[in-house]
């Protein structure tokens, strides 16, 4: 079935093209791909059969690609699921999510388990969905089969993941995985924390205090992990990626590796760029995530690393759970922050204060995640032949995060009540409107896989 029944033109005085914001139109063909970008007289010389939506001064830019999302279905669908997660994505201008391989049962660590995940997602997705595979001890023989089946890459943990069915890897496991992945064009992503050989908290530390949690996961854990990653990956011709980097102390290691020619990328998350440890109340488990949110100066250094190119992209690491798992104290509660719906506004609210442009927003939240996942030939830019995935938003409009508007399954989030800049008006998937001013179209997302050329 074609994505659109007629040609459509989305026009605005602020369309984000390669040379910046311009008055232009995005002409979408019947197959849901971008037919042409129209400017000047071309905008006024259309066939009568073209449906035109004039969006005034609203910004049109590529739909967001969130390459770090925990959907948790099947197996822990009470935590989240494809229906609710992808509605949240659509409401936030995200047109493609990439599902992480853990927190679902089964985890995506074999070709058979990947098939199970794909079956679970079909018919429930409001946006397009791609999949990460996982590296766990002993599964290196499954990796090539998963590459052939369409995973965008693989993720591993260098410390306990928090769920028994996805154990952490040893150095030997990492070497075996890298050997298998050479020549495939795939990528190995790392949860970059290593456990340290010392007691980090004592019996006298109050587990309800946020500072106790910070001491339990210090920057040294990330430094040790990234030292190992940069040293090991330099031996192999495999792309490597650091997920949810939080500690600014690791940035010199990333900078040195990139300068030496390492095929390395690194991401950070909305919560590390928005929140700060000094403002987190005690006993407020909605702020707990791993690695933890650190201090104000650390946050400023992460923003500087985006500007300098040491960090390549910003993602949600949407990691929801049921309310009961957020009870208890900081050393026992589930670590994860839900933010999939609000990433664009969270980023823009802070970025505009720091001199970042709308082009920067699209680069960090759309183009670079698409490139990481091998989707740059179909997603992440407004170019002829690519999918007509668009977010139409008002960067000058503000809104308040309220429980009634949250689309993900549980309303637990540190952003509740926060005033944010940048309201999503339309989300368009392959030329069809899937979200408009609080209303959703029926689920029409597809399962997508990397292009053959990365």
Coordinates of N, CA and C in Angstrom, one line a residue, residues 65 67 187 239-245 251 254-255 257-259 262-270 273 301-315 347 356 359-373:
X65 N 15.3 10.9 15.4 CA 15.7 9.5 15.4 C 16.3 9.3 16.8
X67 N 17.9 6.8 19.1 CA 18.6 5.6 18.9 C 18.8 4.8 20.2
X187 N 28.1 -2.1 14.4 CA 28.7 -1.3 15.5 C 28.5 -1.9 16.8
X239 N 33.2 -0.2 14.1 CA 32.8 1.0 14.7 C 32.4 0.7 16.2
X240 N 32.7 1.6 17.1 CA 32.4 1.5 18.5 C 31.7 2.8 18.9
X241 N 30.8 2.6 19.9 CA 29.9 3.7 20.3 C 29.8 3.7 21.9
X242 N 29.9 4.8 22.5 CA 29.7 4.9 23.9 C 28.3 5.5 24.2
X243 N 27.5 4.7 24.9 CA 26.1 5.2 25.2 C 26.1 6.0 26.5
X244 N 25.1 6.9 26.6 CA 24.8 7.7 27.8 C 26.1 8.2 28.6
X245 N 27.0 8.8 27.9 CA 28.2 9.3 28.7 C 27.7 10.5 29.6
X251 N 35.9 12.9 28.9 CA 36.0 13.6 27.6 C 37.4 13.6 27.0
X254 N 37.9 10.4 25.1 CA 37.2 10.4 23.8 C 37.9 11.3 22.8
X255 N 38.3 12.5 23.2 CA 39.0 13.4 22.3 C 40.3 12.8 21.7
X257 N 41.1 9.6 21.5 CA 40.8 8.4 20.6 C 40.4 8.9 19.2
X258 N 39.5 9.9 19.2 CA 39.0 10.4 17.9 C 40.2 11.1 17.1
X259 N 41.1 11.8 17.9 CA 42.2 12.4 17.2 C 43.2 11.4 16.6
X262 N 40.4 6.8 15.7 CA 39.5 5.7 16.1 C 38.1 5.9 15.6
X263 N 37.5 4.8 15.2 CA 36.1 4.9 14.6 C 35.1 4.8 15.8
X264 N 35.1 5.9 16.5 CA 34.4 6.0 17.8 C 33.4 7.2 17.8
X265 N 32.2 6.9 18.3 CA 31.2 8.0 18.6 C 30.7 7.9 20.0
X266 N 30.1 8.9 20.5 CA 29.7 9.0 21.8 C 28.4 9.8 21.9
X267 N 27.5 9.4 22.8 CA 26.2 10.1 23.0 C 26.1 10.5 24.4
X268 N 25.3 11.6 24.7 CA 24.9 11.9 26.0 C 23.3 12.0 26.0
X269 N 22.7 12.3 27.1 CA 21.3 12.2 27.2 C 20.7 13.5 27.7
X270 N 19.4 13.6 27.4 CA 18.7 14.9 27.8 C 18.8 15.1 29.3
X273 N 22.0 16.8 30.3 CA 22.1 18.2 29.8 C 21.1 19.2 30.5
X301 N 30.3 21.2 31.0 CA 31.3 20.6 30.2 C 30.7 19.7 29.1
X302 N 29.6 19.0 29.4 CA 29.0 18.2 28.4 C 28.4 19.1 27.3
X303 N 27.9 20.2 27.6 CA 27.4 21.1 26.5 C 28.6 21.6 25.7
X304 N 29.7 21.9 26.3 CA 30.9 22.3 25.6 C 31.4 21.2 24.7
X305 N 31.3 19.9 25.1 CA 31.7 18.8 24.3 C 30.8 18.6 23.1
X306 N 29.6 18.9 23.2 CA 28.7 18.9 22.0 C 29.2 20.0 21.0
X307 N 29.5 21.2 21.5 CA 29.9 22.2 20.6 C 31.2 21.9 19.9
X308 N 32.1 21.2 20.6 CA 33.4 20.9 20.1 C 33.5 19.6 19.2
X309 N 32.4 18.8 19.3 CA 32.4 17.6 18.5 C 32.9 16.4 19.2
X310 N 33.2 16.5 20.5 CA 33.6 15.3 21.3 C 32.4 14.4 21.5
X311 N 31.2 15.0 21.7 CA 30.0 14.2 21.7 C 29.2 14.4 20.4
X312 N 28.6 13.3 19.9 CA 28.1 13.3 18.6 C 26.6 13.4 18.5
X313 N 25.9 13.0 19.6 CA 24.4 13.0 19.5 C 23.8 13.0 20.9
X314 N 22.5 13.3 21.0 CA 21.8 13.3 22.2 C 20.5 12.4 22.1
X315 N 20.3 11.6 23.0 CA 19.2 10.6 23.0 C 18.5 10.5 24.3
X347 N 15.9 19.5 25.0 CA 17.2 20.0 24.4 C 17.1 21.4 24.0
X356 N 23.1 27.5 20.6 CA 23.0 26.5 19.6 C 21.8 26.8 18.7
X359 N 19.6 24.1 13.4 CA 20.4 23.2 12.7 C 21.2 22.2 13.6
X360 N 21.7 22.8 14.7 CA 22.4 21.9 15.7 C 21.4 20.9 16.3
X361 N 20.2 21.3 16.6 CA 19.2 20.4 17.1 C 19.0 19.2 16.2
X362 N 18.8 19.5 14.9 CA 18.6 18.4 14.0 C 19.8 17.5 13.8
X363 N 21.0 18.1 13.9 CA 22.2 17.3 13.7 C 22.4 16.3 14.9
X364 N 22.2 16.8 16.1 CA 22.4 16.0 17.3 C 21.2 15.0 17.6
X365 N 20.0 15.4 17.1 CA 18.8 14.6 17.5 C 18.3 13.8 16.3
X366 N 18.8 14.0 15.1 CA 18.2 13.3 14.0 C 19.3 12.7 13.1
X367 N 20.1 13.6 12.5 CA 21.0 13.2 11.5 C 22.1 12.2 12.0
X368 N 22.7 12.6 13.1 CA 23.8 11.8 13.7 C 23.3 10.4 14.2
X369 N 22.2 10.4 15.0 CA 21.7 9.1 15.4 C 21.3 8.2 14.2
X370 N 20.7 8.8 13.1 CA 20.4 8.0 11.9 C 21.7 7.4 11.3
X371 N 22.7 8.2 11.3 CA 24.0 7.8 10.7 C 24.6 6.6 11.6
X372 N 24.5 6.8 12.9 CA 25.0 5.7 13.8 C 24.4 4.4 13.4
X373 N 23.1 4.4 13.2 CA 22.3 3.2 13.0 C 22.2 2.7 11.6

